[in-house]
Coordinates of C-alpha atoms and ligand atoms in Angstrom, one line a residue:
M1 CA -22.9 -10.0 22.8
S2 CA -19.5 -9.6 24.0
S3 CA -20.8 -7.3 26.5
S4 CA -23.3 -9.6 27.6
Q5 CA -20.3 -12.7 28.3
T6 CA -19.1 -10.7 29.9
V7 CA -22.1 -9.4 32.1
S8 CA -23.0 -13.4 32.5
K9 CA -18.8 -14.0 34.5
D10 CA -19.5 -11.0 37.3
I11 CA -22.6 -13.1 37.3
G12 CA -20.9 -16.3 37.9
R13 CA -19.4 -14.6 40.3
I14 CA -21.5 -13.6 42.1
I15 CA -22.8 -17.5 42.8
D16 CA -20.0 -19.0 43.7
R17 CA -19.7 -17.6 46.0
Y18 CA -22.8 -19.8 47.5
A19 CA -21.7 -23.5 48.2
P20 CA -23.5 -26.0 46.9
I21 CA -25.2 -28.2 49.9
Q22 CA -27.3 -31.4 49.6
L23 CA -30.6 -31.3 50.8
G24 CA -32.2 -33.7 51.9
V25 CA -33.1 -37.8 53.9
D26 CA -33.5 -40.9 53.4
L27 CA -37.7 -41.6 53.5
S28 CA -37.7 -44.8 54.0
N29 CA -39.2 -45.0 56.8
F30 CA -42.1 -42.9 55.1
T31 CA -45.7 -44.3 54.2
E32 CA -46.3 -44.5 50.5
N33 CA -49.0 -41.2 51.2
E34 CA -47.2 -40.1 53.0
K35 CA -44.8 -39.5 50.5
V36 CA -46.8 -38.7 47.7
A37 CA -47.8 -36.1 50.6
I38 CA -44.2 -34.4 50.1
G39 CA -44.9 -34.4 47.2
K40 CA -47.8 -32.1 46.8
L41 CA -46.1 -30.1 49.6
V42 CA -43.9 -29.4 47.2
L43 CA -46.1 -27.6 44.8
V44 CA -47.6 -25.8 47.4
G45 CA -44.4 -24.5 48.0
R46 CA -43.8 -23.5 44.6
L47 CA -47.3 -21.0 44.4
I48 CA -45.9 -19.8 48.2
D49 CA -42.5 -18.7 45.7
R50 CA -45.1 -16.9 43.3
I51 CA -46.6 -14.8 45.8
Y52 CA -44.0 -13.1 47.4
L53 CA -42.4 -12.9 44.1
R54 CA -45.4 -10.0 44.2
Q55 CA -44.7 -9.4 47.5
K56 CA -41.5 -7.8 46.7
W57 CA -41.8 -6.0 44.4
K58 CA -44.5 -6.0 41.7
G59 CA -42.1 -6.5 38.6
N60 CA -40.8 -9.6 40.1
E61 CA -42.8 -12.2 38.3
S62 CA -43.5 -10.8 34.6
L63 CA -38.9 -9.9 35.6
L64 CA -39.1 -13.9 35.7
N65 CA -41.4 -14.7 32.9
Q66 CA -38.8 -12.3 30.8
L67 CA -36.0 -14.3 31.7
L68 CA -37.4 -17.3 31.7
S69 CA -38.9 -16.9 27.9
A70 CA -35.6 -14.9 26.5
N71 CA -33.7 -16.3 24.1
P72 CA -30.5 -18.1 24.6
R73 CA -31.7 -17.7 27.4
D74 CA -29.3 -17.1 30.2
E75 CA -28.0 -19.8 33.0
N76 CA -26.5 -17.2 35.4
A77 CA -29.9 -14.7 35.7
I78 CA -31.8 -16.8 35.7
S79 CA -30.1 -18.8 38.2
F80 CA -29.5 -15.3 40.4
F81 CA -32.2 -14.1 40.5
T82 CA -34.3 -18.2 41.6
L83 CA -31.2 -17.7 44.5
M84 CA -31.7 -13.5 45.1
K85 CA -35.7 -14.6 44.4
G86 CA -35.5 -10.9 42.0
P87 CA -32.5 -9.2 40.6
W88 CA -31.3 -7.1 43.8
D89 CA -28.1 -9.2 45.3
R90 CA -29.6 -9.6 48.4
V91 CA -26.1 -9.1 50.7
N92 CA -24.8 -6.7 48.9
G93 CA -27.1 -5.0 46.9
W94 CA -26.3 -5.0 43.5
V95 CA -28.4 -5.4 40.7
L96 CA -29.0 -8.0 37.4
P97 CA -27.4 -5.8 34.8
Y98 CA -30.1 -5.8 32.6
P99 CA -33.0 -6.1 30.9
P100 CA -31.5 -2.7 31.8
N101 CA -34.0 0.1 33.6
L102 CA -34.1 -2.2 36.4
P103 CA -33.8 0.0 39.7
E104 CA -31.0 0.0 41.0
H105 CA -32.6 -0.7 44.6
K106 CA -35.2 -2.8 45.1
P107 CA -38.2 -0.6 46.5
L108 CA -38.3 0.3 50.7
G109 CA -41.6 -1.4 52.0
G110 CA -41.5 -3.9 48.8
N111 CA -45.1 -4.7 46.5
F112 CA -46.5 -4.0 50.0
Y113 CA -46.9 -0.6 49.7
P114 CA -47.5 1.9 47.2
E115 CA -43.9 2.6 45.9
D116 CA -44.7 6.5 46.1
M117 CA -46.3 6.2 49.0
T118 CA -44.0 8.4 51.6
K119 CA -44.1 6.9 55.3
E120 CA -46.1 10.5 56.5
E121 CA -48.4 10.1 53.7
F122 CA -48.9 6.9 55.5
N123 CA -49.1 7.4 59.3
S124 CA -51.5 10.2 58.6
W125 CA -53.2 8.2 56.6
V126 CA -53.6 5.5 60.3
E127 CA -54.0 8.6 62.8
K128 CA -57.7 9.0 60.5
L129 CA -58.9 5.6 60.6
S130 CA -61.2 2.8 62.7
P131 CA -58.9 0.9 65.4
E132 CA -59.8 -1.9 63.0
D133 CA -58.6 -0.3 60.2
K134 CA -55.4 1.0 62.4
K135 CA -55.0 -2.5 63.3
H136 CA -55.1 -4.0 59.7
A137 CA -52.3 -1.0 57.8
K138 CA -50.2 -1.5 61.0
G139 CA -50.6 -5.3 60.5
F140 CA -49.5 -9.0 59.2
Y141 CA -51.6 -9.6 56.2
H142 CA -53.3 -6.8 54.7
V143 CA -52.0 -4.9 51.7
V144 CA -51.9 -0.6 51.8
K145 CA -52.7 0.6 47.2
R146 CA -53.4 3.1 46.2
H147 CA -57.2 4.0 44.5
E148 CA -56.2 4.6 40.7
D149 CA -58.5 7.9 40.7
T150 CA -58.9 9.5 44.1
G151 CA -55.0 8.5 44.9
E152 CA -56.8 8.0 48.4
L153 CA -54.7 5.1 49.8
Y154 CA -57.0 1.4 51.2
L155 CA -56.3 -1.3 52.6
N156 CA -56.7 -5.0 50.7
P157 CA -56.8 -8.3 52.7
Y158 CA -54.4 -10.9 51.1
S159 CA -56.4 -13.4 50.6
I160 CA -58.2 -11.5 48.3
E161 CA -54.3 -9.9 46.7
Y162 CA -53.3 -13.2 46.0
K163 CA -56.4 -14.9 45.8
D164 CA -55.4 -17.2 42.6
L165 CA -52.0 -18.5 44.5
L166 CA -53.8 -18.9 47.2
S167 CA -56.7 -20.5 46.6
E168 CA -55.2 -22.9 44.9
A169 CA -51.8 -23.5 47.6
S170 CA -55.5 -23.4 49.8
D171 CA -56.7 -27.2 47.3
I172 CA -53.5 -28.5 47.4
L173 CA -53.3 -28.3 50.9
K174 CA -56.5 -30.2 52.3
E175 CA -55.6 -33.0 49.6
S176 CA -52.3 -32.8 52.2
A177 CA -53.9 -33.3 55.2
K178 CA -55.7 -36.4 53.8
L179 CA -52.5 -38.1 53.0
V180 CA -50.3 -37.3 56.4
E181 CA -50.4 -39.6 59.2
N182 CA -49.7 -37.5 62.5
E183 CA -53.7 -36.5 63.1
S184 CA -51.8 -32.9 64.7
L185 CA -49.7 -32.6 61.6
S186 CA -53.3 -33.0 58.7
E187 CA -55.4 -30.2 61.2
F188 CA -52.2 -27.7 60.8
L189 CA -52.9 -28.1 56.7
K190 CA -57.1 -27.8 56.8
S191 CA -56.7 -25.0 59.7
R192 CA -53.3 -22.9 57.3
A193 CA -56.2 -23.9 53.9
E194 CA -59.3 -21.9 55.8
A195 CA -57.1 -19.1 57.0
F196 CA -55.6 -18.4 52.7
L197 CA -59.1 -17.4 52.4
S198 CA -60.6 -16.1 55.0
N199 CA -57.4 -14.4 56.1
D200 CA -58.1 -14.9 59.3
Y201 CA -53.9 -17.2 60.9
L202 CA -55.0 -16.8 64.3
D203 CA -56.4 -20.4 64.6
S204 CA -54.3 -21.2 62.0
E205 CA -51.0 -19.8 63.3
V206 CA -51.8 -21.6 67.1
D207 CA -53.1 -25.5 65.7
W208 CA -49.5 -24.7 64.3
L209 CA -48.0 -25.1 67.0
N210 CA -49.8 -27.6 68.6
I211 CA -48.4 -30.1 65.5
N212 CA -47.6 -33.3 67.5
K213 CA -43.5 -34.1 68.1
E214 CA -43.8 -37.6 67.0
S215 CA -45.1 -36.6 63.0
K216 CA -42.8 -37.3 61.1
I217 CA -42.8 -34.4 58.2
E218 CA -43.2 -30.7 60.0
V219 CA -44.4 -28.0 57.9
T220 CA -44.5 -24.5 57.8
V221 CA -46.3 -21.8 55.5
G222 CA -47.9 -18.8 55.4
P223 CA -47.1 -15.2 56.1
Y224 CA -44.5 -15.0 59.0
E225 CA -41.5 -13.2 58.6
V226 CA -41.3 -8.6 57.7
Y227 CA -38.0 -8.4 56.8
T228 CA -39.6 -7.9 53.1
D229 CA -40.8 -5.1 54.4
E230 CA -38.4 -2.2 55.6
L231 CA -40.1 1.1 55.3
F232 CA -42.1 -0.4 58.5
S233 CA -40.9 -4.1 59.5
A234 CA -45.3 -4.3 59.6
K235 CA -45.5 -7.0 56.1
S236 CA -45.4 -9.9 56.1
A237 CA -44.0 -12.4 53.1
F238 CA -45.2 -16.0 53.3
E239 CA -42.5 -18.6 53.2
F240 CA -42.4 -22.1 52.9
Y241 CA -40.7 -25.9 54.6
V242 CA -41.6 -29.2 54.8
H243 CA -38.8 -30.9 56.7
A244 CA -38.4 -34.7 58.3
R245 CA -37.9 -34.5 62.1
D246 CA -35.1 -35.0 63.7
F247 CA -36.0 -37.7 66.6
Q248 CA -33.2 -37.7 68.3
S249 CA -31.9 -33.9 68.6
S250 CA -34.6 -33.2 69.7
K251 CA -34.8 -34.5 72.4
I252 CA -31.3 -33.7 73.4
L253 CA -31.7 -29.8 72.6
E254 CA -35.5 -29.5 74.7
K255 CA -33.8 -29.4 78.2
F256 CA -32.8 -25.8 77.0
S257 CA -36.1 -24.5 76.7
G258 CA -36.5 -25.8 80.5
S259 CA -34.1 -22.6 81.1
L260 CA -35.9 -20.3 79.8
Q261 CA -37.3 -18.7 83.2
D262 CA -34.2 -19.0 85.2
V263 CA -31.8 -17.1 82.2
E264 CA -34.7 -14.5 82.8
N265 CA -34.8 -14.1 86.4
H266 CA -30.6 -13.6 85.9
L267 CA -30.4 -10.8 82.6
P268 CA -28.3 -8.0 84.2
I269 CA -32.4 -5.1 84.1
P270 CA -34.1 -4.1 86.7
D271 CA -37.4 -6.3 87.9
E272 CA -40.4 -4.4 85.8
Y273 CA -38.1 -5.2 82.3
K274 CA -38.5 -8.7 82.7
N275 CA -40.9 -11.0 82.5
K276 CA -42.7 -12.3 84.9
D277 CA -44.7 -16.2 83.2
L278 CA -43.0 -17.2 80.3
K279 CA -43.6 -19.8 77.8
V280 CA -41.6 -22.6 77.4
T281 CA -40.7 -22.6 73.5
P282 CA -40.9 -25.8 72.4
I283 CA -37.5 -26.8 70.0
V284 CA -37.9 -29.3 67.0
V285 CA -34.6 -30.4 65.1
V286 CA -35.1 -31.3 60.7
D287 CA -33.3 -31.6 58.4
Q288 CA -34.9 -29.9 55.4
L289 CA -36.6 -31.5 52.6
Y290 CA -37.4 -28.2 50.7
A291 CA -37.7 -24.1 50.9
S292 CA -39.7 -21.3 48.9
G293 CA -40.8 -18.5 49.4
D294 CA -38.9 -15.4 51.4
V295 CA -37.0 -18.2 51.6
A296 CA -33.6 -17.5 50.3
V297 CA -29.4 -17.3 50.7
P298 CA -28.6 -16.1 53.3
M299 CA -30.4 -19.8 53.8
T300 CA -32.1 -19.7 57.7
A301 CA -30.5 -22.1 59.5
A302 CA -33.5 -22.3 62.3
Y303 CA -36.5 -19.8 62.9
N304 CA -39.1 -18.9 65.6
L305 CA -41.9 -18.2 64.7
P306 CA -44.8 -17.5 64.7
N307 CA -44.6 -13.9 64.9
D308 CA -48.0 -12.5 65.9
E309 CA -48.3 -10.8 69.6
E310 CA -51.1 -11.4 69.3
A311 CA -50.8 -16.0 68.5
V312 CA -47.2 -15.7 70.5
K313 CA -50.0 -14.5 73.4
R314 CA -52.5 -17.1 73.2
G315 CA -50.1 -20.1 72.4
G316 CA -46.8 -19.4 72.8
S317 CA -43.9 -20.1 70.0
K318 CA -41.7 -22.7 68.6
L319 CA -38.2 -23.5 67.5
V320 CA -37.1 -24.7 63.9
I321 CA -33.9 -25.3 63.8
I322 CA -32.7 -26.7 60.6
K323 CA -29.8 -28.7 61.6
N324 CA -29.0 -30.2 57.4
V325 CA -28.5 -25.9 57.0
Q326 CA -26.5 -25.3 59.6
E327 CA -24.5 -28.6 58.8
G328 CA -23.6 -26.9 54.7
K329 CA -22.7 -23.5 57.2
Y330 CA -19.8 -24.9 59.5
Q331 CA -18.9 -26.4 57.4
K332 CA -18.6 -24.0 54.1
T333 CA -17.9 -20.7 55.4
L334 CA -17.0 -20.8 59.0
D335 CA -14.4 -22.9 59.6
P336 CA -12.6 -21.0 56.7
I337 CA -14.1 -17.8 58.0
A338 CA -11.9 -18.7 61.2
Q339 CA -9.2 -19.5 59.7
L340 CA -8.4 -16.5 58.7
T341 CA -9.0 -14.3 61.1
I342 CA -8.9 -15.4 65.1
A343 CA -6.0 -15.7 66.4
H344 CA -3.5 -18.9 65.9
D345 CA -3.6 -19.9 69.5
Q346 CA -7.8 -19.6 69.5
L347 CA -8.1 -21.8 66.9
Q348 CA -8.2 -24.8 68.6
Y349 CA -11.4 -23.3 71.0
L350 CA -13.0 -23.7 67.4
S351 CA -16.2 -25.9 67.5
F352 CA -19.3 -26.7 65.4
D353 CA -20.9 -27.4 68.9
A354 CA -20.9 -24.6 70.2
F355 CA -22.1 -22.6 67.1
F356 CA -24.6 -25.3 67.5
T357 CA -26.0 -23.8 70.4
H358 CA -25.7 -21.4 70.6
V359 CA -28.3 -20.5 67.0
L360 CA -30.3 -22.6 69.5
L361 CA -29.7 -20.1 72.5
H362 CA -30.1 -17.4 69.4
E363 CA -33.7 -18.9 68.9
V364 CA -34.6 -19.3 72.6
A365 CA -33.6 -15.8 73.8
H366 CA -36.5 -13.9 71.0
S367 CA -38.6 -14.9 73.9
N368 CA -36.5 -13.1 76.7
G369 CA -36.5 -9.2 77.7
P370 CA -39.7 -7.1 77.2
H371 CA -42.0 -7.5 73.6
Y372 CA -43.8 -4.3 75.4
I373 CA -43.4 -0.7 75.9
I374 CA -43.0 -1.0 80.0
G375 CA -45.6 1.6 81.8
S376 CA -48.4 0.5 78.3
D377 CA -51.2 0.3 79.2
P378 CA -51.4 -3.6 80.2
K379 CA -55.5 -4.4 78.2
N380 CA -53.6 -2.9 75.3
P381 CA -49.8 -2.7 75.7
E382 CA -48.3 -1.3 73.1
T383 CA -45.3 -3.6 71.2
V384 CA -41.6 -2.9 70.2
R385 CA -42.6 -3.3 66.9
S386 CA -44.3 -0.8 66.5
R387 CA -41.8 1.8 68.4
L388 CA -38.1 0.4 66.2
Q389 CA -40.3 0.5 63.5
E390 CA -36.9 0.0 60.5
Y391 CA -34.5 -0.4 63.5
H392 CA -36.7 -3.5 65.5
S393 CA -35.1 -6.1 63.4
A394 CA -31.9 -5.6 63.6
I395 CA -32.4 -4.8 67.6
E396 CA -34.3 -7.8 68.1
E397 CA -31.5 -10.5 66.1
A398 CA -29.1 -8.3 68.7
K399 CA -30.7 -9.6 71.2
A400 CA -31.3 -12.6 70.7
D401 CA -27.3 -13.1 70.0
I402 CA -26.3 -10.9 73.2
T403 CA -28.3 -13.0 75.2
G404 CA -28.7 -16.2 73.9
L405 CA -24.5 -15.4 74.8
F406 CA -25.8 -15.1 78.1
A407 CA -27.9 -17.4 78.7
A408 CA -24.6 -19.8 77.6
A409 CA -22.4 -18.1 80.2
L410 CA -25.0 -19.1 83.0
L411 CA -26.3 -22.1 82.0
L412 CA -22.3 -23.5 81.6
K413 CA -22.5 -21.9 84.8
K414 CA -24.7 -24.1 86.1
G415 CA -24.2 -26.7 85.1
V416 CA -27.6 -27.4 82.9
L417 CA -24.6 -27.5 80.0
T418 CA -21.3 -29.6 80.8
A419 CA -20.3 -29.3 77.5
P420 CA -19.5 -27.7 74.5
S421 CA -17.0 -24.9 77.3
L422 CA -17.4 -20.8 77.6
E423 CA -14.4 -20.5 75.5
Q424 CA -15.3 -22.4 73.2
F425 CA -18.6 -20.4 72.6
Y426 CA -17.1 -17.3 72.2
V427 CA -14.5 -17.9 70.0
S428 CA -17.5 -19.5 67.9
Y429 CA -19.2 -16.7 68.4
L430 CA -16.8 -14.1 66.7
A431 CA -15.8 -16.0 64.2
S432 CA -19.5 -16.0 63.5
A433 CA -19.9 -12.2 63.5
F434 CA -18.0 -12.2 60.3
R435 CA -19.0 -15.2 58.5
S436 CA -22.8 -12.8 59.2
I437 CA -21.4 -9.1 58.6
R438 CA -20.4 -10.4 54.8
F439 CA -23.9 -11.0 54.5
G440 CA -23.9 -7.5 55.2
I441 CA -25.6 -4.5 56.8
K442 CA -28.0 -3.9 55.2
E443 CA -29.9 -7.2 56.0
A444 CA -30.9 -7.1 60.1
H445 CA -29.0 -10.4 61.3
G446 CA -25.4 -8.4 58.9
L447 CA -26.4 -5.5 60.9
G448 CA -27.1 -7.2 64.6
Q449 CA -23.6 -8.7 64.3
C450 CA -21.9 -5.9 63.7
I451 CA -23.4 -4.2 66.4
Q452 CA -22.6 -6.5 68.7
L453 CA -19.0 -6.3 67.5
N454 CA -17.9 -3.4 67.6
Y455 CA -19.7 -2.4 71.1
I456 CA -17.2 -5.6 72.5
L457 CA -14.5 -4.3 71.2
D458 CA -15.1 -0.7 72.0
E459 CA -15.4 -2.2 75.7
G460 CA -12.2 -4.5 75.3
G461 CA -14.4 -8.2 74.7
F462 CA -12.5 -7.9 71.3
E463 CA -9.2 -7.1 70.5
Y464 CA -6.8 -6.9 67.1
D465 CA -3.6 -7.6 66.6
E466 CA -2.3 -4.8 64.4
Q467 CA 0.8 -7.0 63.2
T468 CA -0.7 -10.7 62.7
K469 CA -4.7 -8.7 61.6
R470 CA -6.4 -11.5 63.5
F471 CA -9.3 -10.9 66.3
S472 CA -9.6 -12.6 69.7
V473 CA -11.3 -12.8 73.2
N474 CA -9.8 -11.2 76.0
F475 CA -11.5 -14.0 78.6
S476 CA -11.7 -12.4 81.4
K477 CA -13.7 -8.7 79.7
V478 CA -15.7 -10.8 77.6
S479 CA -18.0 -11.6 80.5
I480 CA -19.0 -8.2 80.8
A481 CA -18.5 -6.5 77.6
V482 CA -22.1 -9.3 76.6
S483 CA -23.7 -8.8 80.1
N484 CA -23.1 -4.7 79.4
L485 CA -24.7 -5.5 75.5
T486 CA -26.9 -7.7 77.0
R487 CA -28.3 -4.6 79.1
D488 CA -28.5 -2.2 76.7
I489 CA -30.4 -4.0 74.1
L490 CA -32.9 -4.6 75.9
L491 CA -33.5 -1.3 78.2
M492 CA -33.8 0.1 74.7
Q493 CA -36.4 -2.2 74.1
G494 CA -38.6 -2.0 77.0
D495 CA -38.6 1.6 76.7
G496 CA -39.2 2.2 73.0
D497 CA -37.3 4.6 72.4
K498 CA -36.2 5.1 68.8
A499 CA -33.9 8.0 69.2
R500 CA -32.3 6.7 72.0
V501 CA -31.4 3.3 68.8
E502 CA -31.4 5.7 66.6
Q503 CA -28.4 6.5 68.0
F504 CA -27.2 2.9 69.0
I505 CA -27.0 2.9 65.8
S506 CA -24.9 5.3 64.2
K507 CA -22.7 4.6 66.8
Y508 CA -21.4 0.5 66.1
G509 CA -24.0 0.1 62.9
K510 CA -21.1 0.7 60.3
I511 CA -18.1 -1.8 59.4
R512 CA -15.5 -0.2 60.0
D513 CA -11.8 -0.2 59.1
I514 CA -9.9 -3.4 60.4
V515 CA -12.9 -4.8 59.8
E516 CA -14.0 -4.5 56.1
E517 CA -9.8 -5.4 55.9
S518 CA -10.5 -8.8 57.1
L519 CA -14.0 -9.1 54.7
K520 CA -12.3 -8.3 51.6
R521 CA -9.1 -11.4 52.5
L522 CA -12.0 -13.5 53.1
E523 CA -13.0 -12.0 49.8
N524 CA -9.3 -12.7 48.0
A525 CA -9.7 -16.5 49.3
K526 CA -13.0 -16.6 47.9
I527 CA -13.7 -18.1 50.7
P528 CA -17.9 -18.6 49.9
V529 CA -20.5 -15.7 52.1
D530 CA -23.0 -18.7 52.3
V531 CA -24.8 -21.9 51.0
R532 CA -27.5 -22.6 48.7
P533 CA -29.4 -25.0 48.3
I534 CA -29.7 -28.6 46.1
Y535 CA -32.7 -30.2 47.2
K536 CA -32.4 -34.4 47.0
I537 CA -36.7 -34.3 46.5
E538 CA -35.9 -32.5 43.7
T539 CA -32.8 -34.2 41.6
E540 CA -32.9 -37.1 42.1
N541 CA -37.3 -37.7 41.6
L542 CA -36.2 -38.9 44.8
L543 CA -40.4 -38.8 45.7
Ligands
NAG601 C1 -36.7 -45.1 60.3 O1 -36.9 -45.4 61.8 C2 -36.3 -46.7 62.8 C3 -36.9 -46.9 63.8 O2 -37.4 -45.6 64.2 C4 -35.1 -45.2 63.2 O3 -34.1 -47.0 64.2 C5 -34.0 -45.6 61.8 O4 -32.7 -44.8 61.6 C6 -34.2 -44.7 61.1 N1 -34.2 -45.1 59.7 C7 -34.4 -43.8 59.0 C8 -33.4 -43.6 57.3 O5 -34.0 -43.1 58.9
NAG602 C1 -50.3 -38.6 66.0 O1 -51.0 -37.4 66.5 C2 -51.8 -37.6 67.4 C3 -52.3 -36.0 68.0 O2 -53.0 -35.4 67.2 C4 -50.7 -37.6 68.4 O3 -51.3 -37.9 70.1 C5 -50.4 -39.0 68.0 O4 -49.7 -39.8 69.4 C6 -49.2 -38.2 67.4 N1 -49.1 -39.8 67.0 C7 -48.4 -40.1 66.5 C8 -47.6 -41.8 65.7 O5 -47.4 -39.4 64.6
NAG603 C1 -20.3 -2.0 81.2 O1 -21.1 -1.1 82.2 C2 -20.5 -0.5 83.9 C3 -22.0 0.3 84.2 O2 -22.5 1.0 82.4 C4 -19.5 0.3 83.4 O3 -18.9 0.7 84.2 C5 -18.3 0.1 82.3 O4 -17.8 0.3 82.4 C6 -18.9 -1.3 81.8 N1 -18.3 -1.0 80.6 C7 -17.5 -2.6 81.2 C8 -16.0 -3.1 80.3 O5 -17.5 -3.2 82.8
NAG604 C1 -7.0 -8.0 78.5 O1 -6.8 -7.2 79.1 C2 -6.8 -7.2 80.4 C3 -6.9 -5.4 81.1 O2 -7.9 -4.8 80.5 C4 -5.3 -6.7 80.2 O3 -4.4 -6.8 81.7 C5 -5.0 -8.2 78.4 O4 -3.9 -8.3 79.2 C6 -6.0 -8.9 78.3 N1 -5.6 -10.6 78.2 C7 -5.4 -10.4 76.5 C8 -4.7 -11.7 76.7 O5 -5.2 -9.4 76.4
NAG605 C1 -46.3 -11.7 35.1 C2 -47.5 -12.2 36.8 O1 -47.5 -12.6 36.9 N1 -46.4 -10.7 36.9 C3 -47.5 -9.9 38.0 C4 -46.6 -9.4 39.2 O2 -46.9 -8.9 40.1 C5 -47.6 -7.6 39.8 C6 -48.1 -7.3 41.4 O3 -48.9 -7.9 42.7 C7 -49.1 -8.0 39.7 O4 -50.5 -7.5 39.1 C8 -49.0 -9.3 37.9 O5 -49.5 -10.0 37.7
ZN606 ZN1 -33.3 -14.3 65.5

């Protein structure tokens, strides 16, 4: 009993690292039908949550049931599991200490591949497949399984693998499609409901892009991000969001996407690495009402979808910025972190506006730079993702960060942006690096930020004061460092040179002593690592 109490207390401490924030909006402008639709969509979200648990680890669902039916229940353990979407701390790789014998790490390939499958086995199996199956094997929407009798690998489409939950979700999506006021949203809900059954996501990806800007409700539901597949970054995990549109901010932010091609043209790389005709990324700003599936802590504050290059080629991509989550993060984490890590005389440059605008630019910058290997067959171009594999996510996140910062300087110079100031961008970005690295460098965003911080320190753009143990920006050196890093990353992507990336990551992708020291200080000060959502829709019975 006593040992279980001690353990429980430790779990409680981990949960406390995430400051609760209330998420929701005043729904008085929504019609009765829309409110019913939102309620139904939340039910879809709960099904998506169960699918994601299965995708992550084969034991997830039964473990959750075990925790829920224990007597007495350990509420801390349940919260931990719910927060992390599994028994592993997503930030520190720590595993729930009971029930005993839980695997110490999440299987790299999640439940997308047999746990005993090696990369070599996969690669030699893929070689023998038809072109169509090859694509599926490396693609987003099929799991790889092993025949029990022969031991052979085979492909199973998501629509079959998760049929029980997907068909229920499909039905509810169709019901909510009848209730929402906007036709374009209704179209998306219907076609996504079909995709759950057919496993063909392409049309509904395009319908998602076409959700009208006047729709008060924004829904994202389906298999999207590949972070859970740490083996090949290939298999997409199910996630779900329902948001209320923030019309005012959306308008203000839209103008930045107008500068996308201009930023591309000014990138510090040879012309053959640049896109000639970038599609403008539509931007919507929303307030989150409910989310589930492959969304846990750290909380997603913005996303750019789709990830499927075929869908992007057909319809471009769309950026969703979640304002109420951004605000929560800034208040509860970034500001207190900066107070302890940034040189006193630079604290004046700290700015929510700079933080928020850089997040926007980060998302837009995912469109910039090479997505296909330069010089590969134009009829069947090879993707950067397929070449860089398990490194792709971290390098892509670093690219978006640094190219976004590069873009900030450019847009200020051109007068497209008039505020915040360049100093505010750099200092807020530096503070933000500590915020991300605290998440751990196992995760793509954290590793990406670690790489950037070390690189810019080495180039003299950031400095560390041994006396005060605080970091600062060297304003006369930082811009060339940013430009150099932008160049190095974009060239590695365009060349698809995995060996070079490996070397780069082994040089810059480690937490150094001075950074470790700062992280410890933040830890001792008990500054929250991130935020966790309290959904008003659940707690206040809004529907
Ligand atoms: C409701 O809509 C009106 C008119 O569009 C707007 O002015 C008001 O701010 C909205 N209220 C809420 C709570 O969103
Ligand atoms: C609803 O969607 C249609 C497109 O399907 C669009 O033309 C229309 O402006 C939208 N109107 C409102 C009020 O949401
Ligand atoms: C940036 O790159 C250039 C060209 O490779 C190099 O000469 C320079 O030393 C690099 N770093 C800085 C801080 O300029
Ligand atoms: C920034 O770098 C320059 C060039 O190395 C150096 O002379 C200057 O002292 C640095 N500025 C600060 C504030 O450290
Ligand atoms: C309790 C439960 O539903 N467990 C599921 C966990 O995931 C495996 C693999 O997908 C399923 O077979 C189990 O049914
Ligand atoms: Zn990103």
